[in-house]
Amino acid sequence: MRPRAWCGVLAAVALSATACGGGGGGEPEKTDDAGAGARSGFPVTVTDCMGAKTTFDAAPKKIVTSNAAGLELLMWLGAGDKAAGTGFPPGNGAMPAQYADRAAKVPVLGKTAIPKEKLLGSGADLYVDAFSSMKNMGKMGDAPTAEEFKAAGIKHVFLKSTACAAMSRPPRTDLSGVEADIEELGKVTGTSARAAELVQEMRKKTGAVRDALKDVPADKRPSYFFFDYDAGTKQPMAVCNRQVANAVIGMAGGRNVFDGCDGDFKPVGWEDVVAKNPDWIQLGVRNRGSDEANAKAFDEAAEFLKTFPATKDLTAVKEGHFLRVGSERTTIGGVRSADTVREIAHTLHPDRVK
Protein backbone atom coordinates (compact mmCIF):
# COMPACT_ATOMS: atom_id res chain seq x y z
CA MET A 1 0.00 0.00 0.00
CA ARG A 2 1.34 3.43 -0.84
CA PRO A 3 1.99 5.72 2.10
CA ARG A 4 0.34 9.08 2.12
CA ALA A 5 2.51 11.71 0.52
CA TRP A 6 2.85 13.68 3.71
CA CYS A 7 4.06 10.54 5.48
CA GLY A 8 6.33 9.51 2.63
CA VAL A 9 8.27 12.73 2.32
CA LEU A 10 7.49 14.71 5.46
CA ALA A 11 10.66 15.23 7.46
CA ALA A 12 11.17 16.38 11.03
CA VAL A 13 14.20 16.79 13.25
CA ALA A 14 16.97 14.40 12.31
CA LEU A 15 17.75 11.96 15.07
CA SER A 16 21.52 11.93 14.64
CA ALA A 17 24.43 10.94 12.46
CA THR A 18 27.43 8.95 13.54
CA ALA A 19 30.95 10.21 13.13
CA CYS A 20 33.34 7.31 12.68
CA GLY A 21 37.08 7.41 12.27
CA GLY A 22 39.11 5.13 10.04
CA GLY A 23 41.48 2.46 11.27
CA GLY A 24 44.99 1.80 10.20
CA GLY A 25 47.89 -0.58 10.49
CA GLY A 26 51.52 0.40 10.93
CA GLU A 27 52.92 3.83 10.30
CA PRO A 28 53.91 3.24 6.65
CA GLU A 29 50.39 2.02 5.88
CA LYS A 30 48.87 5.11 7.50
CA THR A 31 51.11 7.36 5.49
CA ASP A 32 50.23 5.60 2.25
CA ASP A 33 46.52 5.63 3.08
CA ALA A 34 46.67 9.31 3.90
CA GLY A 35 48.32 10.05 0.59
CA ALA A 36 45.76 8.00 -1.32
CA GLY A 37 42.96 9.66 0.62
CA ALA A 38 44.22 13.11 -0.23
CA ARG A 39 44.49 12.22 -3.91
CA SER A 40 40.92 10.87 -3.98
CA GLY A 41 39.38 13.71 -2.01
CA PHE A 42 39.21 11.94 1.36
CA PRO A 43 38.66 12.44 4.21
CA VAL A 44 35.18 13.84 3.60
CA THR A 45 32.98 15.28 6.35
CA VAL A 46 29.23 15.81 5.91
CA THR A 47 26.47 16.98 8.24
CA ASP A 48 22.94 15.92 9.02
CA CYS A 49 19.85 18.16 9.34
CA MET A 50 21.02 19.43 12.73
CA GLY A 51 24.66 19.91 11.78
CA ALA A 52 26.06 16.74 13.39
CA LYS A 53 29.14 15.61 11.48
CA THR A 54 30.04 12.28 9.89
CA THR A 55 33.52 11.70 8.44
CA PHE A 56 34.55 9.26 5.70
CA ASP A 57 38.18 8.25 5.28
CA ALA A 58 37.36 6.24 2.14
CA ALA A 59 34.43 5.58 -0.16
CA PRO A 60 31.85 3.10 1.17
CA LYS A 61 31.74 -0.39 -0.32
CA LYS A 62 28.10 -1.37 0.30
CA ILE A 63 25.29 1.18 0.31
CA VAL A 64 21.62 0.89 1.28
CA THR A 65 19.17 3.61 0.23
CA SER A 66 15.93 4.51 1.97
CA ASN A 67 14.01 4.85 -1.31
CA ALA A 68 14.15 4.82 -5.09
CA ALA A 69 15.32 8.46 -5.22
CA GLY A 70 18.52 7.63 -3.34
CA LEU A 71 19.04 4.52 -5.47
CA GLU A 72 18.58 6.52 -8.66
CA LEU A 73 21.13 9.08 -7.51
CA LEU A 74 23.70 6.34 -6.93
CA MET A 75 23.07 5.16 -10.49
CA TRP A 76 23.55 8.65 -11.92
CA LEU A 77 26.80 9.02 -9.98
CA GLY A 78 28.16 5.74 -11.29
CA ALA A 79 28.08 4.14 -7.86
CA GLY A 80 25.15 1.83 -8.56
CA ASP A 81 27.37 -1.25 -8.29
CA LYS A 82 27.70 -0.50 -4.56
CA ALA A 83 23.93 -0.60 -3.95
CA ALA A 84 23.25 -3.44 -1.49
CA GLY A 85 19.57 -2.81 -0.91
CA THR A 86 16.76 -0.26 -0.89
CA GLY A 87 13.41 0.57 0.61
CA PHE A 88 10.51 2.05 -1.39
CA PRO A 89 11.79 0.32 -4.55
CA PRO A 90 11.18 1.90 -7.97
CA GLY A 91 8.13 0.68 -9.86
CA ASN A 92 8.35 -0.32 -13.50
CA GLY A 93 9.13 2.72 -15.58
CA ALA A 94 10.08 4.89 -12.61
CA MET A 95 13.83 4.57 -13.08
CA PRO A 96 15.61 6.15 -16.08
CA ALA A 97 15.71 3.57 -18.86
CA GLN A 98 19.50 3.28 -18.85
CA TYR A 99 19.46 2.23 -15.18
CA ALA A 100 16.27 0.16 -15.03
CA ASP A 101 17.87 -3.27 -15.40
CA ARG A 102 20.59 -2.62 -12.84
CA ALA A 103 18.15 -1.08 -10.37
CA ALA A 104 15.83 -4.08 -10.68
CA LYS A 105 18.63 -6.34 -9.43
CA VAL A 106 19.14 -4.38 -6.20
CA PRO A 107 17.70 -6.32 -3.25
CA VAL A 108 14.45 -4.87 -1.88
CA LEU A 109 14.82 -4.69 1.89
CA GLY A 110 11.40 -3.11 2.40
CA LYS A 111 8.46 -2.37 0.12
CA THR A 112 8.08 0.82 2.16
CA ALA A 113 10.43 1.79 5.00
CA ILE A 114 13.15 -0.77 5.64
CA PRO A 115 12.55 -2.68 8.89
CA LYS A 116 15.13 -1.78 11.48
CA GLU A 117 16.50 -5.32 11.80
CA LYS A 118 16.98 -5.69 8.04
CA LEU A 119 18.74 -2.36 7.79
CA LEU A 120 21.14 -3.09 10.64
CA GLY A 121 21.80 -6.60 9.32
CA SER A 122 22.29 -5.55 5.69
CA GLY A 123 26.09 -5.56 5.87
CA ALA A 124 26.15 -2.03 4.46
CA ASP A 125 28.68 0.55 5.55
CA LEU A 126 26.50 3.49 4.42
CA TYR A 127 22.80 4.26 4.62
CA VAL A 128 21.57 7.08 2.36
CA ASP A 129 18.41 8.47 3.91
CA ALA A 130 15.85 10.70 2.20
CA PHE A 131 13.82 10.91 5.41
CA SER A 132 14.96 12.37 8.71
CA SER A 133 13.38 9.56 10.69
CA MET A 134 11.42 6.43 9.93
CA LYS A 135 9.15 7.48 12.78
CA ASN A 136 7.72 9.97 10.30
CA MET A 137 6.82 7.19 7.90
CA GLY A 138 3.32 6.46 9.12
CA LYS A 139 4.59 4.21 11.97
CA MET A 140 5.92 1.73 9.42
CA GLY A 141 9.13 1.20 11.32
CA ASP A 142 11.49 2.46 13.99
CA ALA A 143 14.71 4.19 13.09
CA PRO A 144 17.90 2.69 14.46
CA THR A 145 19.58 4.82 17.09
CA ALA A 146 22.95 6.42 16.51
CA GLU A 147 24.48 3.77 18.75
CA GLU A 148 22.85 0.95 16.78
CA PHE A 149 24.08 2.37 13.47
CA LYS A 150 27.58 2.62 14.92
CA ALA A 151 27.51 -0.91 16.33
CA ALA A 152 26.48 -2.23 12.90
CA GLY A 153 29.29 -0.30 11.20
CA ILE A 154 26.83 1.80 9.18
CA LYS A 155 27.33 5.50 8.60
CA HIS A 156 24.15 7.49 8.10
CA VAL A 157 23.84 10.41 5.69
CA PHE A 158 20.86 12.38 4.45
CA LEU A 159 19.62 13.77 1.15
CA LYS A 160 18.94 17.03 2.89
CA SER A 161 16.89 18.74 0.18
CA THR A 162 14.12 16.28 1.06
CA ALA A 163 14.99 15.01 4.54
CA CYS A 164 15.53 18.47 6.03
CA ALA A 165 12.86 20.31 4.03
CA ALA A 166 10.56 20.96 6.98
CA MET A 167 13.46 22.51 8.89
CA SER A 168 14.65 24.74 6.08
CA ARG A 169 14.52 28.40 7.03
CA PRO A 170 14.23 30.28 3.73
CA PRO A 171 11.64 29.24 1.14
CA ARG A 172 12.90 26.95 -1.63
CA THR A 173 13.10 28.96 -4.82
CA ASP A 174 15.79 27.06 -6.72
CA LEU A 175 17.47 23.65 -6.92
CA SER A 176 20.61 24.60 -5.01
CA GLY A 177 19.72 22.19 -2.19
CA VAL A 178 19.26 19.33 -4.64
CA GLU A 179 22.53 20.18 -6.35
CA ALA A 180 24.27 20.23 -2.96
CA ASP A 181 22.95 16.73 -2.24
CA ILE A 182 24.37 15.46 -5.53
CA GLU A 183 27.75 17.08 -4.91
CA GLU A 184 27.91 15.83 -1.32
CA LEU A 185 27.04 12.23 -2.17
CA GLY A 186 29.56 12.49 -5.00
CA LYS A 187 32.26 13.35 -2.47
CA VAL A 188 31.21 10.54 -0.14
CA THR A 189 31.23 7.92 -2.91
CA GLY A 190 34.38 9.20 -4.61
CA THR A 191 32.47 10.35 -7.72
CA SER A 192 32.87 14.11 -7.41
CA ALA A 193 33.78 14.59 -11.06
CA ARG A 194 30.59 12.88 -12.18
CA ALA A 195 28.56 14.88 -9.65
CA ALA A 196 29.97 18.11 -11.07
CA GLU A 197 28.94 17.05 -14.57
CA LEU A 198 25.40 16.27 -13.43
CA VAL A 199 25.01 19.59 -11.65
CA GLN A 200 26.39 21.49 -14.63
CA GLU A 201 23.86 19.81 -16.93
CA MET A 202 21.02 20.58 -14.52
CA ARG A 203 22.00 24.25 -14.38
CA LYS A 204 22.17 24.37 -18.16
CA LYS A 205 18.59 23.14 -18.41
CA THR A 206 17.14 25.37 -15.71
CA GLY A 207 19.17 28.33 -16.96
CA ALA A 208 17.60 27.98 -20.40
CA VAL A 209 14.13 28.04 -18.82
CA ARG A 210 15.03 31.05 -16.70
CA ASP A 211 16.26 32.96 -19.73
CA ALA A 212 13.13 32.08 -21.70
CA LEU A 213 10.88 33.42 -18.94
CA LYS A 214 12.96 36.32 -17.70
CA ASP A 215 10.65 39.01 -19.06
CA VAL A 216 7.41 37.39 -17.86
CA PRO A 217 6.29 39.50 -14.85
CA ALA A 218 5.26 37.72 -11.66
CA ASP A 219 1.62 38.75 -11.97
CA LYS A 220 1.45 37.25 -15.46
CA ARG A 221 2.65 33.83 -14.33
CA PRO A 222 -0.20 31.34 -13.90
CA SER A 223 -1.25 30.17 -10.45
CA TYR A 224 -0.57 26.51 -9.80
CA PHE A 225 -1.91 23.86 -7.42
CA PHE A 226 -0.16 20.55 -6.80
CA PHE A 227 -3.03 18.13 -6.12
CA ASP A 228 -1.56 15.23 -4.16
CA TYR A 229 -4.14 12.66 -5.18
CA ASP A 230 -2.39 9.86 -3.30
CA ALA A 231 -2.55 11.80 -0.04
CA GLY A 232 -6.32 11.37 -0.13
CA THR A 233 -9.26 13.43 -1.31
CA LYS A 234 -11.04 14.15 1.98
CA GLN A 235 -8.54 16.85 2.87
CA PRO A 236 -6.04 18.17 0.33
CA MET A 237 -2.36 18.32 1.22
CA ALA A 238 -0.71 21.58 0.21
CA VAL A 239 2.87 21.84 -1.01
CA CYS A 240 4.41 24.64 1.04
CA ASN A 241 7.35 26.91 0.40
CA ARG A 242 10.07 24.73 1.95
CA GLN A 243 9.29 21.78 -0.33
CA VAL A 244 11.36 21.04 -3.43
CA ALA A 245 8.17 21.25 -5.48
CA ASN A 246 7.82 24.94 -4.59
CA ALA A 247 11.14 25.59 -6.31
CA VAL A 248 10.24 23.41 -9.29
CA ILE A 249 6.93 25.24 -9.80
CA GLY A 250 8.46 28.68 -9.44
CA MET A 251 11.41 27.97 -11.73
CA ALA A 252 8.94 26.65 -14.31
CA GLY A 253 7.15 29.98 -14.39
CA GLY A 254 4.22 29.13 -12.16
CA ARG A 255 2.99 30.55 -8.86
CA ASN A 256 2.42 27.92 -6.18
CA VAL A 257 -0.92 28.94 -4.66
CA PHE A 258 0.26 27.77 -1.24
CA ASP A 259 3.71 29.36 -1.29
CA GLY A 260 2.65 31.40 1.74
CA CYS A 261 2.66 28.42 4.10
CA ASP A 262 5.92 27.65 5.87
CA GLY A 263 7.19 24.07 6.01
CA ASP A 264 7.07 21.31 3.41
CA PHE A 265 3.51 19.98 3.48
CA LYS A 266 0.36 21.17 5.25
CA PRO A 267 -3.21 19.86 5.29
CA VAL A 268 -5.65 22.51 4.08
CA GLY A 269 -9.36 22.60 3.31
CA TRP A 270 -11.04 22.37 -0.07
CA GLU A 271 -12.41 25.82 0.65
CA ASP A 272 -8.81 27.07 0.67
CA VAL A 273 -8.18 25.56 -2.75
CA VAL A 274 -11.41 27.05 -4.10
CA ALA A 275 -10.42 30.47 -2.78
CA LYS A 276 -7.13 30.23 -4.69
CA ASN A 277 -8.91 29.16 -7.92
CA PRO A 278 -5.69 28.00 -9.65
CA ASP A 279 -5.06 28.41 -13.36
CA TRP A 280 -3.34 25.01 -13.54
CA ILE A 281 -3.51 21.84 -11.46
CA GLN A 282 -0.86 19.14 -11.40
CA LEU A 283 -2.32 15.69 -10.83
CA GLY A 284 0.07 14.36 -8.20
CA VAL A 285 0.12 10.62 -8.83
CA ARG A 286 2.80 8.17 -7.78
CA ASN A 287 4.17 5.59 -10.15
CA ARG A 288 1.83 2.60 -10.33
CA GLY A 289 4.26 0.27 -12.10
CA SER A 290 3.16 0.61 -15.71
CA ASP A 291 2.15 3.27 -18.22
CA GLU A 292 -1.36 1.85 -18.32
CA ALA A 293 -1.76 1.93 -14.54
CA ASN A 294 -0.33 5.45 -14.38
CA ALA A 295 -2.73 6.70 -17.05
CA LYS A 296 -5.64 5.16 -15.16
CA ALA A 297 -4.57 6.91 -11.94
CA PHE A 298 -4.21 10.27 -13.70
CA ASP A 299 -7.68 9.78 -15.21
CA GLU A 300 -9.10 9.02 -11.77
CA ALA A 301 -7.54 12.14 -10.27
CA ALA A 302 -8.91 14.32 -13.08
CA GLU A 303 -12.35 12.73 -12.82
CA PHE A 304 -12.47 13.42 -9.10
CA LEU A 305 -11.81 17.12 -9.67
CA LYS A 306 -14.39 17.26 -12.46
CA THR A 307 -17.14 15.69 -10.37
CA PHE A 308 -16.39 16.85 -6.83
CA PRO A 309 -18.82 19.71 -6.03
CA ALA A 310 -16.15 21.90 -4.48
CA THR A 311 -13.76 21.73 -7.44
CA LYS A 312 -15.84 21.15 -10.58
CA ASP A 313 -16.17 24.90 -11.25
CA LEU A 314 -12.54 25.83 -10.69
CA THR A 315 -10.93 27.63 -13.63
CA ALA A 316 -8.32 24.93 -14.20
CA VAL A 317 -10.91 22.16 -14.07
CA LYS A 318 -13.35 23.85 -16.45
CA GLU A 319 -10.55 24.57 -18.93
CA GLY A 320 -8.94 21.14 -18.56
CA HIS A 321 -5.67 22.66 -17.42
CA PHE A 322 -4.22 19.50 -15.88
CA LEU A 323 -0.57 18.44 -15.82
CA ARG A 324 0.18 14.73 -15.72
CA VAL A 325 3.63 14.87 -14.19
CA GLY A 326 4.78 12.22 -11.74
CA SER A 327 4.58 13.10 -8.08
CA GLU A 328 7.98 11.72 -7.09
CA ARG A 329 9.75 13.73 -9.78
CA THR A 330 8.23 16.91 -8.35
CA THR A 331 8.42 16.46 -4.58
CA ILE A 332 11.66 14.49 -4.18
CA GLY A 333 14.83 16.17 -5.39
CA GLY A 334 17.15 14.51 -7.87
CA VAL A 335 18.97 14.84 -11.15
CA ARG A 336 15.70 14.84 -13.06
CA SER A 337 14.29 17.78 -11.08
CA ALA A 338 15.68 20.00 -13.84
CA ASP A 339 13.76 18.00 -16.44
CA THR A 340 10.59 18.44 -14.40
CA VAL A 341 11.14 22.20 -14.38
CA ARG A 342 11.45 22.19 -18.15
CA GLU A 343 8.43 19.92 -18.67
CA ILE A 344 6.15 22.07 -16.51
CA ALA A 345 7.50 25.26 -18.08
CA HIS A 346 6.72 23.94 -21.55
CA THR A 347 3.11 23.30 -20.53
CA LEU A 348 2.64 26.69 -18.85
CA HIS A 349 4.59 28.71 -21.43
CA PRO A 350 4.61 26.65 -24.67
CA ASP A 351 5.44 29.69 -26.78
CA ARG A 352 8.62 30.35 -24.81
CA VAL A 353 9.87 26.94 -23.66
CA LYS A 354 10.03 24.38 -26.42
PDB file of C-alpha atoms in Angstrom, residues 234-346:
ATOM      1  CA  LYS A 234     -11.039  14.153   1.976  1.00  0.00           C
ATOM      2  CA  GLN A 235      -8.543  16.851   2.870  1.00  0.00           C
ATOM      3  CA  PRO A 236      -6.037  18.170   0.332  1.00  0.00           C
ATOM      4  CA  MET A 237      -2.356  18.324   1.225  1.00  0.00           C
ATOM      5  CA  ALA A 238      -0.705  21.584   0.214  1.00  0.00           C
ATOM      6  CA  VAL A 239       2.872  21.838  -1.009  1.00  0.00           C
ATOM      7  CA  CYS A 240       4.410  24.638   1.041  1.00  0.00           C
ATOM      8  CA  ASN A 241       7.346  26.914   0.402  1.00  0.00           C
ATOM      9  CA  ARG A 242      10.074  24.729   1.950  1.00  0.00           C
ATOM     10  CA  GLN A 243       9.293  21.781  -0.326  1.00  0.00           C
ATOM     11  CA  VAL A 244      11.365  21.041  -3.434  1.00  0.00           C
ATOM     12  CA  ALA A 245       8.166  21.249  -5.481  1.00  0.00           C
ATOM     13  CA  ASN A 246       7.818  24.937  -4.587  1.00  0.00           C
ATOM     14  CA  ALA A 247      11.140  25.593  -6.307  1.00  0.00           C
ATOM     15  CA  VAL A 248      10.236  23.414  -9.292  1.00  0.00           C
ATOM     16  CA  ILE A 249       6.931  25.238  -9.803  1.00  0.00           C
ATOM     17  CA  GLY A 250       8.465  28.683  -9.435  1.00  0.00           C
ATOM     18  CA  MET A 251      11.405  27.973 -11.729  1.00  0.00           C
ATOM     19  CA  ALA A 252       8.945  26.648 -14.312  1.00  0.00           C
ATOM     20  CA  GLY A 253       7.148  29.978 -14.389  1.00  0.00           C
ATOM     21  CA  GLY A 254       4.222  29.125 -12.157  1.00  0.00           C
ATOM     22  CA  ARG A 255       2.991  30.551  -8.859  1.00  0.00           C
ATOM     23  CA  ASN A 256       2.423  27.924  -6.182  1.00  0.00           C
ATOM     24  CA  VAL A 257      -0.920  28.935  -4.660  1.00  0.00           C
ATOM     25  CA  PHE A 258       0.264  27.773  -1.241  1.00  0.00           C
ATOM     26  CA  ASP A 259       3.706  29.358  -1.287  1.00  0.00           C
ATOM     27  CA  GLY A 260       2.647  31.397   1.741  1.00  0.00           C
ATOM     28  CA  CYS A 261       2.658  28.417   4.100  1.00  0.00           C
ATOM     29  CA  ASP A 262       5.924  27.649   5.867  1.00  0.00           C
ATOM     30  CA  GLY A 263       7.185  24.071   6.014  1.00  0.00           C
ATOM     31  CA  ASP A 264       7.073  21.311   3.410  1.00  0.00           C
ATOM     32  CA  PHE A 265       3.505  19.981   3.479  1.00  0.00           C
ATOM     33  CA  LYS A 266       0.365  21.166   5.246  1.00  0.00           C
ATOM     34  CA  PRO A 267      -3.212  19.855   5.286  1.00  0.00           C
ATOM     35  CA  VAL A 268      -5.649  22.507   4.083  1.00  0.00           C
ATOM     36  CA  GLY A 269      -9.363  22.599   3.315  1.00  0.00           C
ATOM     37  CA  TRP A 270     -11.041  22.371  -0.065  1.00  0.00           C
ATOM     38  CA  GLU A 271     -12.408  25.820   0.647  1.00  0.00           C
ATOM     39  CA  ASP A 272      -8.807  27.075   0.673  1.00  0.00           C
ATOM     40  CA  VAL A 273      -8.184  25.561  -2.754  1.00  0.00           C
ATOM     41  CA  VAL A 274     -11.406  27.048  -4.096  1.00  0.00           C
ATOM     42  CA  ALA A 275     -10.421  30.466  -2.782  1.00  0.00           C
ATOM     43  CA  LYS A 276      -7.129  30.228  -4.686  1.00  0.00           C
ATOM     44  CA  ASN A 277      -8.914  29.158  -7.915  1.00  0.00           C
ATOM     45  CA  PRO A 278      -5.692  28.002  -9.646  1.00  0.00           C
ATOM     46  CA  ASP A 279      -5.062  28.409 -13.362  1.00  0.00           C
ATOM     47  CA  TRP A 280      -3.339  25.011 -13.545  1.00  0.00           C
ATOM     48  CA  ILE A 281      -3.512  21.837 -11.458  1.00  0.00           C
ATOM     49  CA  GLN A 282      -0.863  19.142 -11.399  1.00  0.00           C
ATOM     50  CA  LEU A 283      -2.321  15.690 -10.830  1.00  0.00           C
ATOM     51  CA  GLY A 284       0.067  14.362  -8.197  1.00  0.00           C
ATOM     52  CA  VAL A 285       0.118  10.615  -8.833  1.00  0.00           C
ATOM     53  CA  ARG A 286       2.804   8.166  -7.781  1.00  0.00           C
ATOM     54  CA  ASN A 287       4.174   5.593 -10.153  1.00  0.00           C
ATOM     55  CA  ARG A 288       1.831   2.598 -10.328  1.00  0.00           C
ATOM     56  CA  GLY A 289       4.256   0.267 -12.096  1.00  0.00           C
ATOM     57  CA  SER A 290       3.158   0.609 -15.712  1.00  0.00           C
ATOM     58  CA  ASP A 291       2.154   3.270 -18.220  1.00  0.00           C
ATOM     59  CA  GLU A 292      -1.357   1.849 -18.322  1.00  0.00           C
ATOM     60  CA  ALA A 293      -1.758   1.935 -14.545  1.00  0.00           C
ATOM     61  CA  ASN A 294      -0.332   5.448 -14.375  1.00  0.00           C
ATOM     62  CA  ALA A 295      -2.727   6.696 -17.054  1.00  0.00           C
ATOM     63  CA  LYS A 296      -5.636   5.162 -15.157  1.00  0.00           C
ATOM     64  CA  ALA A 297      -4.575   6.907 -11.941  1.00  0.00           C
ATOM     65  CA  PHE A 298      -4.210  10.269 -13.702  1.00  0.00           C
ATOM     66  CA  ASP A 299      -7.682   9.782 -15.205  1.00  0.00           C
ATOM     67  CA  GLU A 300      -9.102   9.020 -11.766  1.00  0.00           C
ATOM     68  CA  ALA A 301      -7.542  12.145 -10.270  1.00  0.00           C
ATOM     69  CA  ALA A 302      -8.908  14.319 -13.076  1.00  0.00           C
ATOM     70  CA  GLU A 303     -12.349  12.726 -12.817  1.00  0.00           C
ATOM     71  CA  PHE A 304     -12.469  13.425  -9.097  1.00  0.00           C
ATOM     72  CA  LEU A 305     -11.811  17.125  -9.674  1.00  0.00           C
ATOM     73  CA  LYS A 306     -14.392  17.256 -12.461  1.00  0.00           C
ATOM     74  CA  THR A 307     -17.137  15.692 -10.369  1.00  0.00           C
ATOM     75  CA  PHE A 308     -16.385  16.854  -6.826  1.00  0.00           C
ATOM     76  CA  PRO A 309     -18.821  19.706  -6.034  1.00  0.00           C
ATOM     77  CA  ALA A 310     -16.152  21.904  -4.476  1.00  0.00           C
ATOM     78  CA  THR A 311     -13.759  21.731  -7.438  1.00  0.00           C
ATOM     79  CA  LYS A 312     -15.839  21.154 -10.578  1.00  0.00           C
ATOM     80  CA  ASP A 313     -16.174  24.899 -11.245  1.00  0.00           C
ATOM     81  CA  LEU A 314     -12.537  25.835 -10.687  1.00  0.00           C
ATOM     82  CA  THR A 315     -10.931  27.634 -13.629  1.00  0.00           C
ATOM     83  CA  ALA A 316      -8.316  24.928 -14.203  1.00  0.00           C
ATOM     84  CA  VAL A 317     -10.910  22.159 -14.072  1.00  0.00           C
ATOM     85  CA  LYS A 318     -13.351  23.846 -16.449  1.00  0.00           C
ATOM     86  CA  GLU A 319     -10.549  24.567 -18.927  1.00  0.00           C
ATOM     87  CA  GLY A 320      -8.940  21.145 -18.563  1.00  0.00           C
ATOM     88  CA  HIS A 321      -5.666  22.656 -17.420  1.00  0.00           C
ATOM     89  CA  PHE A 322      -4.216  19.496 -15.882  1.00  0.00           C
ATOM     90  CA  LEU A 323      -0.567  18.436 -15.822  1.00  0.00           C
ATOM     91  CA  ARG A 324       0.184  14.729 -15.720  1.00  0.00           C
ATOM     92  CA  VAL A 325       3.630  14.875 -14.190  1.00  0.00           C
ATOM     93  CA  GLY A 326       4.775  12.223 -11.740  1.00  0.00           C
ATOM     94  CA  SER A 327       4.577  13.101  -8.078  1.00  0.00           C
ATOM     95  CA  GLU A 328       7.979  11.722  -7.088  1.00  0.00           C
ATOM     96  CA  ARG A 329       9.748  13.735  -9.779  1.00  0.00           C
ATOM     97  CA  THR A 330       8.233  16.906  -8.352  1.00  0.00           C
ATOM     98  CA  THR A 331       8.421  16.464  -4.579  1.00  0.00           C
ATOM     99  CA  ILE A 332      11.663  14.488  -4.177  1.00  0.00           C
ATOM    100  CA  GLY A 333      14.829  16.174  -5.388  1.00  0.00           C
ATOM    101  CA  GLY A 334      17.146  14.507  -7.867  1.00  0.00           C
ATOM    102  CA  VAL A 335      18.975  14.844 -11.145  1.00  0.00           C
ATOM    103  CA  ARG A 336      15.695  14.837 -13.063  1.00  0.00           C
ATOM    104  CA  SER A 337      14.288  17.784 -11.075  1.00  0.00           C
ATOM    105  CA  ALA A 338      15.684  20.004 -13.836  1.00  0.00           C
ATOM    106  CA  ASP A 339      13.765  18.002 -16.445  1.00  0.00           C
ATOM    107  CA  THR A 340      10.588  18.435 -14.402  1.00  0.00           C
ATOM    108  CA  VAL A 341      11.138  22.197 -14.376  1.00  0.00           C
ATOM    109  CA  ARG A 342      11.454  22.189 -18.149  1.00  0.00           C
ATOM    110  CA  GLU A 343       8.434  19.924 -18.666  1.00  0.00           C
ATOM    111  CA  ILE A 344       6.151  22.067 -16.512  1.00  0.00           C
ATOM    112  CA  ALA A 345       7.497  25.259 -18.077  1.00  0.00           C
ATOM    113  CA  HIS A 346       6.721  23.942 -21.553  1.00  0.00           C
TER     114      HIS A 346
END
